[in-house]
PDB file of N, CA and C in Angstrom:
ATOM      1  N   MET V   1     250.403 101.354 259.860  1.00 70.00           N
ATOM      2  CA  MET V   1     249.283 100.585 260.342  1.00 70.00           C
ATOM      3  C   MET V   1     248.649 101.309 261.534  1.00 70.00           C
ATOM      4  N   ALA V   2     247.339 101.368 261.562  1.00 71.00           N
ATOM      5  CA  ALA V   2     246.626 102.055 262.640  1.00 71.00           C
ATOM      6  C   ALA V   2     246.726 101.256 263.938  1.00 71.00           C
ATOM      7  N   THR V   3     246.812 101.976 265.040  1.00 77.00           N
ATOM      8  CA  THR V   3     246.867 101.347 266.348  1.00 77.00           C
ATOM      9  C   THR V   3     245.461 100.914 266.756  1.00 77.00           C
ATOM     10  N   LYS V   4     245.362  99.702 267.250  1.00 72.00           N
ATOM     11  CA  LYS V   4     244.062  99.197 267.706  1.00 72.00           C
ATOM     12  C   LYS V   4     243.683  99.905 269.001  1.00 72.00           C
ATOM     13  N   ARG V   5     242.446 100.427 269.042  1.00 72.00           N
ATOM     14  CA  ARG V   5     241.970 101.131 270.231  1.00 72.00           C
ATOM     15  C   ARG V   5     240.707 100.471 270.744  1.00 72.00           C
ATOM     16  N   SER V   6     240.501 100.564 272.034  1.00 77.00           N
ATOM     17  CA  SER V   6     239.261 100.064 272.626  1.00 77.00           C
ATOM     18  C   SER V   6     238.343 101.252 272.892  1.00 77.00           C
ATOM     19  N   VAL V   7     237.128 100.972 273.273  1.00 77.00           N
ATOM     20  CA  VAL V   7     236.167 102.042 273.561  1.00 77.00           C
ATOM     21  C   VAL V   7     236.705 102.965 274.649  1.00 77.00           C
ATOM     22  N   GLY V   8     237.386 102.402 275.633  1.00 77.00           N
ATOM     23  CA  GLY V   8     237.940 103.199 276.721  1.00 77.00           C
ATOM     24  C   GLY V   8     239.012 104.185 276.277  1.00 77.00           C
ATOM     25  N   ASP V   9     239.648 103.916 275.132  1.00 80.00           N
ATOM     26  CA  ASP V   9     240.684 104.810 274.607  1.00 80.00           C
ATOM     27  C   ASP V   9     240.111 106.025 273.880  1.00 80.00           C
ATOM     28  N   LEU V  10     238.854 105.953 273.512  1.00 80.00           N
ATOM     29  CA  LEU V  10     238.234 107.017 272.724  1.00 80.00           C
ATOM     30  C   LEU V  10     237.826 108.184 273.612  1.00 80.00           C
ATOM     31  N   LYS V  11     237.992 109.369 273.111  1.00 80.00           N
ATOM     32  CA  LYS V  11     237.629 110.594 273.834  1.00 80.00           C
ATOM     33  C   LYS V  11     236.330 111.153 273.251  1.00 80.00           C
ATOM     34  N   GLU V  12     235.768 112.137 273.960  1.00 80.00           N
ATOM     35  CA  GLU V  12     234.509 112.735 273.509  1.00 80.00           C
ATOM     36  C   GLU V  12     234.620 113.267 272.084  1.00 80.00           C
ATOM     37  N   ASN V  13     235.736 113.873 271.735  1.00 82.00           N
ATOM     38  CA  ASN V  13     235.906 114.403 270.379  1.00 82.00           C
ATOM     39  C   ASN V  13     235.892 113.303 269.315  1.00 82.00           C
ATOM     40  N   ASP V  14     236.315 112.099 269.694  1.00 79.00           N
ATOM     41  CA  ASP V  14     236.297 110.967 268.771  1.00 79.00           C
ATOM     42  C   ASP V  14     234.873 110.457 268.530  1.00 79.00           C
ATOM     43  N   LEU V  15     233.989 110.694 269.496  1.00 83.00           N
ATOM     44  CA  LEU V  15     232.668 110.068 269.476  1.00 83.00           C
ATOM     45  C   LEU V  15     231.499 111.020 269.255  1.00 83.00           C
ATOM     46  N   LYS V  16     231.671 112.287 269.600  1.00 86.00           N
ATOM     47  CA  LYS V  16     230.557 113.238 269.540  1.00 86.00           C
ATOM     48  C   LYS V  16     229.948 113.302 268.141  1.00 86.00           C
ATOM     49  N   VAL V  17     228.634 113.177 268.079  1.00 86.00           N
ATOM     50  CA  VAL V  17     227.831 113.240 266.858  1.00 86.00           C
ATOM     51  C   VAL V  17     228.241 112.168 265.833  1.00 86.00           C
ATOM     52  N   LYS V  18     228.806 111.080 266.292  1.00 87.00           N
ATOM     53  CA  LYS V  18     229.200 109.991 265.403  1.00 87.00           C
ATOM     54  C   LYS V  18     228.250 108.814 265.600  1.00 87.00           C
ATOM     55  N   ARG V  19     228.079 108.055 264.545  1.00 91.00           N
ATOM     56  CA  ARG V  19     227.369 106.785 264.648  1.00 91.00           C
ATOM     57  C   ARG V  19     228.410 105.713 264.950  1.00 91.00           C
ATOM     58  N   VAL V  20     228.150 104.940 265.997  1.00 90.00           N
ATOM     59  CA  VAL V  20     229.098 103.902 266.394  1.00 90.00           C
ATOM     60  C   VAL V  20     228.404 102.552 266.275  1.00 90.00           C
ATOM     61  N   PHE V  21     228.956 101.690 265.444  1.00 91.00           N
ATOM     62  CA  PHE V  21     228.418 100.354 265.196  1.00 91.00           C
ATOM     63  C   PHE V  21     229.118  99.393 266.157  1.00 91.00           C
ATOM     64  N   VAL V  22     228.325  98.732 267.024  1.00 91.00           N
ATOM     65  CA  VAL V  22     228.888  97.874 268.055  1.00 91.00           C
ATOM     66  C   VAL V  22     228.315  96.465 267.935  1.00 91.00           C
ATOM     67  N   ARG V  23     229.195  95.496 267.835  1.00 92.00           N
ATOM     68  CA  ARG V  23     228.781  94.091 267.847  1.00 92.00           C
ATOM     69  C   ARG V  23     228.697  93.688 269.318  1.00 92.00           C
ATOM     70  N   VAL V  24     227.491  93.307 269.769  1.00 93.00           N
ATOM     71  CA  VAL V  24     227.244  92.997 271.167  1.00 93.00           C
ATOM     72  C   VAL V  24     226.754  91.557 271.282  1.00 93.00           C
ATOM     73  N   ASP V  25     227.216  90.852 272.289  1.00 93.00           N
ATOM     74  CA  ASP V  25     226.752  89.481 272.506  1.00 93.00           C
ATOM     75  C   ASP V  25     225.450  89.532 273.312  1.00 93.00           C
ATOM     76  N   LEU V  26     224.339  89.568 272.602  1.00 93.00           N
ATOM     77  CA  LEU V  26     223.021  89.578 273.244  1.00 93.00           C
ATOM     78  C   LEU V  26     222.296  88.250 273.022  1.00 93.00           C
ATOM     79  N   ASN V  27     223.051  87.193 272.817  1.00 92.00           N
ATOM     80  CA  ASN V  27     222.485  85.872 272.579  1.00 92.00           C
ATOM     81  C   ASN V  27     222.050  85.282 273.925  1.00 92.00           C
ATOM     82  N   VAL V  28     220.898  85.741 274.399  1.00 93.00           N
ATOM     83  CA  VAL V  28     220.381  85.344 275.713  1.00 93.00           C
ATOM     84  C   VAL V  28     219.291  84.280 275.561  1.00 93.00           C
ATOM     85  N   PRO V  29     219.096  83.472 276.599  1.00 92.00           N
ATOM     86  CA  PRO V  29     218.032  82.470 276.532  1.00 92.00           C
ATOM     87  C   PRO V  29     216.651  83.108 276.683  1.00 92.00           C
ATOM     88  N   LEU V  30     215.702  82.621 275.893  1.00 90.00           N
ATOM     89  CA  LEU V  30     214.313  83.068 275.962  1.00 90.00           C
ATOM     90  C   LEU V  30     213.425  81.869 276.268  1.00 90.00           C
ATOM     91  N   ASP V  31     212.342  82.111 277.008  1.00 91.00           N
ATOM     92  CA  ASP V  31     211.397  81.027 277.257  1.00 91.00           C
ATOM     93  C   ASP V  31     210.417  80.922 276.086  1.00 91.00           C
ATOM     94  N   ASP V  32     209.427  80.058 276.206  1.00 89.00           N
ATOM     95  CA  ASP V  32     208.481  79.833 275.113  1.00 89.00           C
ATOM     96  C   ASP V  32     207.647  81.059 274.772  1.00 89.00           C
ATOM     97  N   SER V  33     207.506  81.999 275.729  1.00 90.00           N
ATOM     98  CA  SER V  33     206.737  83.218 275.461  1.00 90.00           C
ATOM     99  C   SER V  33     207.648  84.388 275.068  1.00 90.00           C
ATOM    100  N   GLN V  34     208.898  84.087 274.689  1.00 89.00           N
ATOM    101  CA  GLN V  34     209.878  85.073 274.229  1.00 89.00           C
ATOM    102  C   GLN V  34     210.310  86.053 275.325  1.00 89.00           C
ATOM    103  N   LYS V  35     210.270  85.623 276.578  1.00 92.00           N
ATOM    104  CA  LYS V  35     210.759  86.434 277.698  1.00 92.00           C
ATOM    105  C   LYS V  35     212.186  86.008 278.028  1.00 92.00           C
ATOM    106  N   ILE V  36     213.037  86.967 278.328  1.00 94.00           N
ATOM    107  CA  ILE V  36     214.426  86.696 278.679  1.00 94.00           C
ATOM    108  C   ILE V  36     214.459  85.942 280.012  1.00 94.00           C
ATOM    109  N   THR V  37     215.178  84.821 280.052  1.00 95.00           N
ATOM    110  CA  THR V  37     215.291  84.053 281.294  1.00 95.00           C
ATOM    111  C   THR V  37     216.591  84.353 282.045  1.00 95.00           C
ATOM    112  N   ASP V  38     217.588  84.906 281.365  1.00 95.00           N
ATOM    113  CA  ASP V  38     218.848  85.295 281.999  1.00 95.00           C
ATOM    114  C   ASP V  38     219.422  86.476 281.210  1.00 95.00           C
ATOM    115  N   ASP V  39     219.416  87.654 281.826  1.00 95.00           N
ATOM    116  CA  ASP V  39     219.829  88.871 281.110  1.00 95.00           C
ATOM    117  C   ASP V  39     221.267  89.295 281.380  1.00 95.00           C
ATOM    118  N   ILE V  40     222.102  88.404 281.851  1.00 96.00           N
ATOM    119  CA  ILE V  40     223.467  88.776 282.223  1.00 96.00           C
ATOM    120  C   ILE V  40     224.248  89.386 281.053  1.00 96.00           C
ATOM    121  N   ARG V  41     224.056  88.893 279.841  1.00 95.00           N
ATOM    122  CA  ARG V  41     224.781  89.438 278.693  1.00 95.00           C
ATOM    123  C   ARG V  41     224.272  90.833 278.336  1.00 95.00           C
ATOM    124  N   VAL V  42     223.000  91.053 278.519  1.00 95.00           N
ATOM    125  CA  VAL V  42     222.429  92.382 278.262  1.00 95.00           C
ATOM    126  C   VAL V  42     223.001  93.366 279.279  1.00 95.00           C
ATOM    127  N   ARG V  43     222.989  92.978 280.551  1.00 96.00           N
ATOM    128  CA  ARG V  43     223.523  93.862 281.597  1.00 96.00           C
ATOM    129  C   ARG V  43     225.016  94.132 281.406  1.00 96.00           C
ATOM    130  N   ALA V  44     225.759  93.143 280.909  1.00 95.00           N
ATOM    131  CA  ALA V  44     227.199  93.314 280.697  1.00 95.00           C
ATOM    132  C   ALA V  44     227.500  94.352 279.616  1.00 95.00           C
ATOM    133  N   ALA V  45     226.618  94.506 278.657  1.00 95.00           N
ATOM    134  CA  ALA V  45     226.836  95.448 277.553  1.00 95.00           C
ATOM    135  C   ALA V  45     226.462  96.884 277.902  1.00 95.00           C
ATOM    136  N   VAL V  46     225.681  97.066 278.935  1.00 96.00           N
ATOM    137  CA  VAL V  46     225.115  98.378 279.259  1.00 96.00           C
ATOM    138  C   VAL V  46     226.177  99.442 279.515  1.00 96.00           C
ATOM    139  N   SER V  47     227.234  99.139 280.248  1.00 93.00           N
ATOM    140  CA  SER V  47     228.219 100.180 280.582  1.00 93.00           C
ATOM    141  C   SER V  47     228.912 100.712 279.324  1.00 93.00           C
ATOM    142  N   THR V  48     229.223  99.841 278.384  1.00 92.00           N
ATOM    143  CA  THR V  48     229.854 100.284 277.138  1.00 92.00           C
ATOM    144  C   THR V  48     228.897 101.143 276.324  1.00 92.00           C
ATOM    145  N   ILE V  49     227.651 100.689 276.209  1.00 94.00           N
ATOM    146  CA  ILE V  49     226.654 101.433 275.431  1.00 94.00           C
ATOM    147  C   ILE V  49     226.405 102.799 276.057  1.00 94.00           C
ATOM    148  N   LYS V  50     226.249 102.832 277.391  1.00 94.00           N
ATOM    149  CA  LYS V  50     226.020 104.113 278.088  1.00 94.00           C
ATOM    150  C   LYS V  50     227.202 105.055 277.915  1.00 94.00           C
ATOM    151  N   SER V  51     228.400 104.520 278.002  1.00 91.00           N
ATOM    152  CA  SER V  51     229.591 105.355 277.839  1.00 91.00           C
ATOM    153  C   SER V  51     229.611 106.007 276.465  1.00 91.00           C
ATOM    154  N   LEU V  52     229.308 105.247 275.443  1.00 92.00           N
ATOM    155  CA  LEU V  52     229.265 105.796 274.086  1.00 92.00           C
ATOM    156  C   LEU V  52     228.193 106.877 273.967  1.00 92.00           C
ATOM    157  N   MET V  53     227.015 106.615 274.534  1.00 93.00           N
ATOM    158  CA  MET V  53     225.919 107.586 274.475  1.00 93.00           C
ATOM    159  C   MET V  53     226.274 108.857 275.239  1.00 93.00           C
ATOM    160  N   GLU V  54     226.922 108.713 276.396  1.00 90.00           N
ATOM    161  CA  GLU V  54     227.301 109.872 277.201  1.00 90.00           C
ATOM    162  C   GLU V  54     228.336 110.750 276.497  1.00 90.00           C
ATOM    163  N   HIS V  55     229.074 110.170 275.574  1.00 90.00           N
ATOM    164  CA  HIS V  55     230.056 110.927 274.798  1.00 90.00           C
ATOM    165  C   HIS V  55     229.456 111.473 273.502  1.00 90.00           C
ATOM    166  N   GLY V  56     228.138 111.387 273.366  1.00 92.00           N
ATOM    167  CA  GLY V  56     227.461 112.008 272.238  1.00 92.00           C
ATOM    168  C   GLY V  56     227.281 111.145 271.010  1.00 92.00           C
ATOM    169  N   SER V  57     227.540 109.849 271.128  1.00 92.00           N
ATOM    170  CA  SER V  57     227.403 108.951 269.974  1.00 92.00           C
ATOM    171  C   SER V  57     225.977 108.448 269.800  1.00 92.00           C
ATOM    172  N   ARG V  58     225.653 108.145 268.565  1.00 92.00           N
ATOM    173  CA  ARG V  58     224.440 107.397 268.244  1.00 92.00           C
ATOM    174  C   ARG V  58     224.894 105.961 268.087  1.00 92.00           C
ATOM    175  N   VAL V  59     224.407 105.091 268.939  1.00 93.00           N
ATOM    176  CA  VAL V  59     224.898 103.717 268.992  1.00 93.00           C
ATOM    177  C   VAL V  59     223.984 102.796 268.196  1.00 93.00           C
ATOM    178  N   ILE V  60     224.596 102.019 267.316  1.00 94.00           N
ATOM    179  CA  ILE V  60     223.881 101.022 266.514  1.00 94.00           C
ATOM    180  C   ILE V  60     224.398  99.665 266.967  1.00 94.00           C
ATOM    181  N   LEU V  61     223.489  98.827 267.464  1.00 94.00           N
ATOM    182  CA  LEU V  61     223.881  97.519 267.980  1.00 94.00           C
ATOM    183  C   LEU V  61     223.633  96.425 266.957  1.00 94.00           C
ATOM    184  N   CYS V  62     224.515  95.456 266.949  1.00 91.00           N
ATOM    185  CA  CYS V  62     224.400  94.296 266.078  1.00 91.00           C
ATOM    186  C   CYS V  62     224.584  93.062 266.950  1.00 91.00           C
ATOM    187  N   SER V  63     223.691  92.095 266.817  1.00 91.00           N
ATOM    188  CA  SER V  63     223.799  90.865 267.587  1.00 91.00           C
ATOM    189  C   SER V  63     223.019  89.769 266.893  1.00 91.00           C
ATOM    190  N   HIS V  64     222.837  88.666 267.582  1.00 86.00           N
ATOM    191  CA  HIS V  64     222.033  87.554 267.066  1.00 86.00           C
ATOM    192  C   HIS V  64     221.462  86.772 268.238  1.00 86.00           C
ATOM    193  N   LEU V  65     220.468  85.983 267.959  1.00 84.00           N
ATOM    194  CA  LEU V  65     219.924  85.026 268.923  1.00 84.00           C
ATOM    195  C   LEU V  65     220.020  83.653 268.282  1.00 84.00           C
ATOM    196  N   GLY V  66     220.486  82.693 269.018  1.00 80.00           N
ATOM    197  CA  GLY V  66     220.568  81.338 268.489  1.00 80.00           C
ATOM    198  C   GLY V  66     221.508  81.235 267.314  1.00 80.00           C
ATOM    199  N   ARG V  67     221.316  80.198 266.517  1.00 77.00           N
ATOM    200  CA  ARG V  67     222.132  79.969 265.325  1.00 77.00           C
ATOM    201  C   ARG V  67     221.219  79.627 264.143  1.00 77.00           C
ATOM    202  N   PRO V  68     220.383  80.583 263.739  1.00 71.00           N
ATOM    203  CA  PRO V  68     219.464  80.289 262.630  1.00 71.00           C
ATOM    204  C   PRO V  68     220.195  80.142 261.305  1.00 71.00           C
ATOM    205  N   LYS V  69     219.653  79.326 260.452  1.00 76.00           N
ATOM    206  CA  LYS V  69     220.234  79.136 259.121  1.00 76.00           C
ATOM    207  C   LYS V  69     219.572  80.063 258.101  1.00 76.00           C
ATOM    208  N   CYS V  70     218.481  80.696 258.498  1.00 77.00           N
ATOM    209  CA  CYS V  70     217.777  81.642 257.643  1.00 77.00           C
ATOM    210  C   CYS V  70     217.004  82.590 258.558  1.00 77.00           C
ATOM    211  N   VAL V  71     216.258  83.531 258.008  1.00 75.00           N
ATOM    212  CA  VAL V  71     215.457  84.445 258.818  1.00 75.00           C
ATOM    213  C   VAL V  71     214.356  83.632 259.496  1.00 75.00           C
ATOM    214  N   THR V  72     214.375  83.641 260.813  1.00 75.00           N
ATOM    215  CA  THR V  72     213.436  82.856 261.606  1.00 75.00           C
ATOM    216  C   THR V  72     212.835  83.759 262.684  1.00 75.00           C
ATOM    217  N   PRO V  73     211.516  83.951 262.695  1.00 76.00           N
ATOM    218  CA  PRO V  73     210.904  84.830 263.696  1.00 76.00           C
ATOM    219  C   PRO V  73     211.284  84.468 265.135  1.00 76.00           C
ATOM    220  N   LYS V  74     211.538  83.209 265.400  1.00 73.00           N
ATOM    221  CA  LYS V  74     211.912  82.764 266.741  1.00 73.00           C
ATOM    222  C   LYS V  74     213.186  83.454 267.236  1.00 73.00           C
ATOM    223  N   TYR V  75     214.064  83.841 266.308  1.00 76.00           N
ATOM    224  CA  TYR V  75     215.359  84.404 266.680  1.00 76.00           C
ATOM    225  C   TYR V  75     215.467  85.914 266.470  1.00 76.00           C
ATOM    226  N   ILE V  76     214.365  86.606 266.289  1.00 83.00           N
ATOM    227  CA  ILE V  76     214.385  88.051 266.101  1.00 83.00           C
ATOM    228  C   ILE V  76     214.760  88.724 267.440  1.00 83.00           C
ATOM    229  N   LEU V  77     215.442  89.846 267.394  1.00 88.00           N
ATOM    230  CA  LEU V  77     215.937  90.510 268.601  1.00 88.00           C
ATOM    231  C   LEU V  77     214.893  91.371 269.321  1.00 88.00           C
ATOM    232  N   LYS V  78     213.712  91.491 268.776  1.00 90.00           N
ATOM    233  CA  LYS V  78     212.650  92.330 269.342  1.00 90.00           C
ATOM    234  C   LYS V  78     212.400  92.078 270.844  1.00 90.00           C
ATOM    235  N   PRO V  79     212.435  90.823 271.327  1.00 90.00           N
ATOM    236  CA  PRO V  79     212.193  90.600 272.760  1.00 90.00           C
ATOM    237  C   PRO V  79     213.213  91.262 273.687  1.00 90.00           C
ATOM    238  N   LEU V  80     214.356  91.678 273.157  1.00 93.00           N
ATOM    239  CA  LEU V  80     215.386  92.307 273.983  1.00 93.00           C
ATOM    240  C   LEU V  80     215.178  93.805 274.155  1.00 93.00           C
ATOM    241  N   VAL V  81     214.370  94.404 273.295  1.00 94.00           N
ATOM    242  CA  VAL V  81     214.184  95.859 273.297  1.00 94.00           C
ATOM    243  C   VAL V  81     213.670  96.390 274.639  1.00 94.00           C
ATOM    244  N   PRO V  82     212.628  95.813 275.247  1.00 94.00           N
ATOM    245  CA  PRO V  82     212.162  96.366 276.529  1.00 94.00           C
ATOM    246  C   PRO V  82     213.226  96.337 277.630  1.00 94.00           C
ATOM    247  N   ARG V  83     213.988  95.246 277.705  1.00 95.00           N
ATOM    248  CA  ARG V  83     215.007  95.146 278.754  1.00 95.00           C
ATOM    249  C   ARG V  83     216.157  96.126 278.490  1.00 95.00           C
ATOM    250  N   LEU V  84     216.581  96.241 277.261  1.00 95.00           N
ATOM    251  CA  LEU V  84     217.620  97.214 276.923  1.00 95.00           C
ATOM    252  C   LEU V  84     217.154  98.631 277.236  1.00 95.00           C
ATOM    253  N   SER V  85     215.915  98.951 276.873  1.00 96.00           N
ATOM    254  CA  SER V  85     215.365 100.284 277.155  1.00 96.00           C
ATOM    255  C   SER V  85     215.371 100.561 278.652  1.00 96.00           C
ATOM    256  N   GLU V  86     214.956  99.573 279.423  1.00 95.00           N
ATOM    257  CA  GLU V  86     214.905  99.716 280.881  1.00 95.00           C
ATOM    258  C   GLU V  86     216.306  99.950 281.464  1.00 95.00           C
ATOM    259  N   LEU V  87     217.266  99.139 281.069  1.00 96.00           N
ATOM    260  CA  LEU V  87     218.616  99.244 281.616  1.00 96.00           C
ATOM    261  C   LEU V  87     219.347 100.511 281.175  1.00 96.00           C
ATOM    262  N   LEU V  88     219.083 100.966 279.939  1.00 95.00           N
ATOM    263  CA  LEU V  88     219.751 102.159 279.434  1.00 95.00           C
ATOM    264  C   LEU V  88     219.043 103.453 279.812  1.00 95.00           C
ATOM    265  N   GLY V  89     217.768 103.348 280.175  1.00 95.00           N
ATOM    266  CA  GLY V  89     217.012 104.544 280.534  1.00 95.00           C
ATOM    267  C   GLY V  89     216.625 105.399 279.330  1.00 95.00           C
ATOM    268  N   VAL V  90     216.615 104.803 278.162  1.00 94.00           N
ATOM    269  CA  VAL V  90     216.214 105.481 276.926  1.00 94.00           C
ATOM    270  C   VAL V  90     215.341 104.543 276.099  1.00 94.00           C
ATOM    271  N   ASN V  91     214.610 105.112 275.164  1.00 93.00           N
ATOM    272  CA  ASN V  91     213.806 104.300 274.275  1.00 93.00           C
ATOM    273  C   ASN V  91     214.695 103.689 273.200  1.00 93.00           C
ATOM    274  N   VAL V  92     214.757 102.368 273.171  1.00 92.00           N
ATOM    275  CA  VAL V  92     215.567 101.654 272.173  1.00 92.00           C
ATOM    276  C   VAL V  92     214.658 101.286 271.006  1.00 92.00           C
ATOM    277  N   ASP V  93     215.079 101.640 269.802  1.00 88.00           N
ATOM    278  CA  ASP V  93     214.326 101.255 268.607  1.00 88.00           C
ATOM    279  C   ASP V  93     214.737  99.840 268.238  1.00 88.00           C
ATOM    280  N   GLY V  94     213.763  99.056 267.855  1.00 76.00           N
ATOM    281  CA  GLY V  94     214.107  97.666 267.501  1.00 76.00           C
ATOM    282  C   GLY V  94     213.402  97.216 266.354  1.00 76.00           C
TER     283      GLY V  94
END
């Protein structure tokens, strides 16, 4: 059985030129104009994402907003892209 490892256990050789799929809790509150009202969860994810990027990984994020029962424009993650881009210092595709 494989040993469970955390991101901190991984070395540059484990991550360089790899795509890393990360489930991130970005379920943040948005106001009526789709602006983030509390970005604490976004800021909490930044150190892990930056660490992966600094080790040469291409990071793919997975998250959700709210608890939609189907595809609902209100819950699309697009409003998080500018804040993520700002905090990471890179252009985030969304």
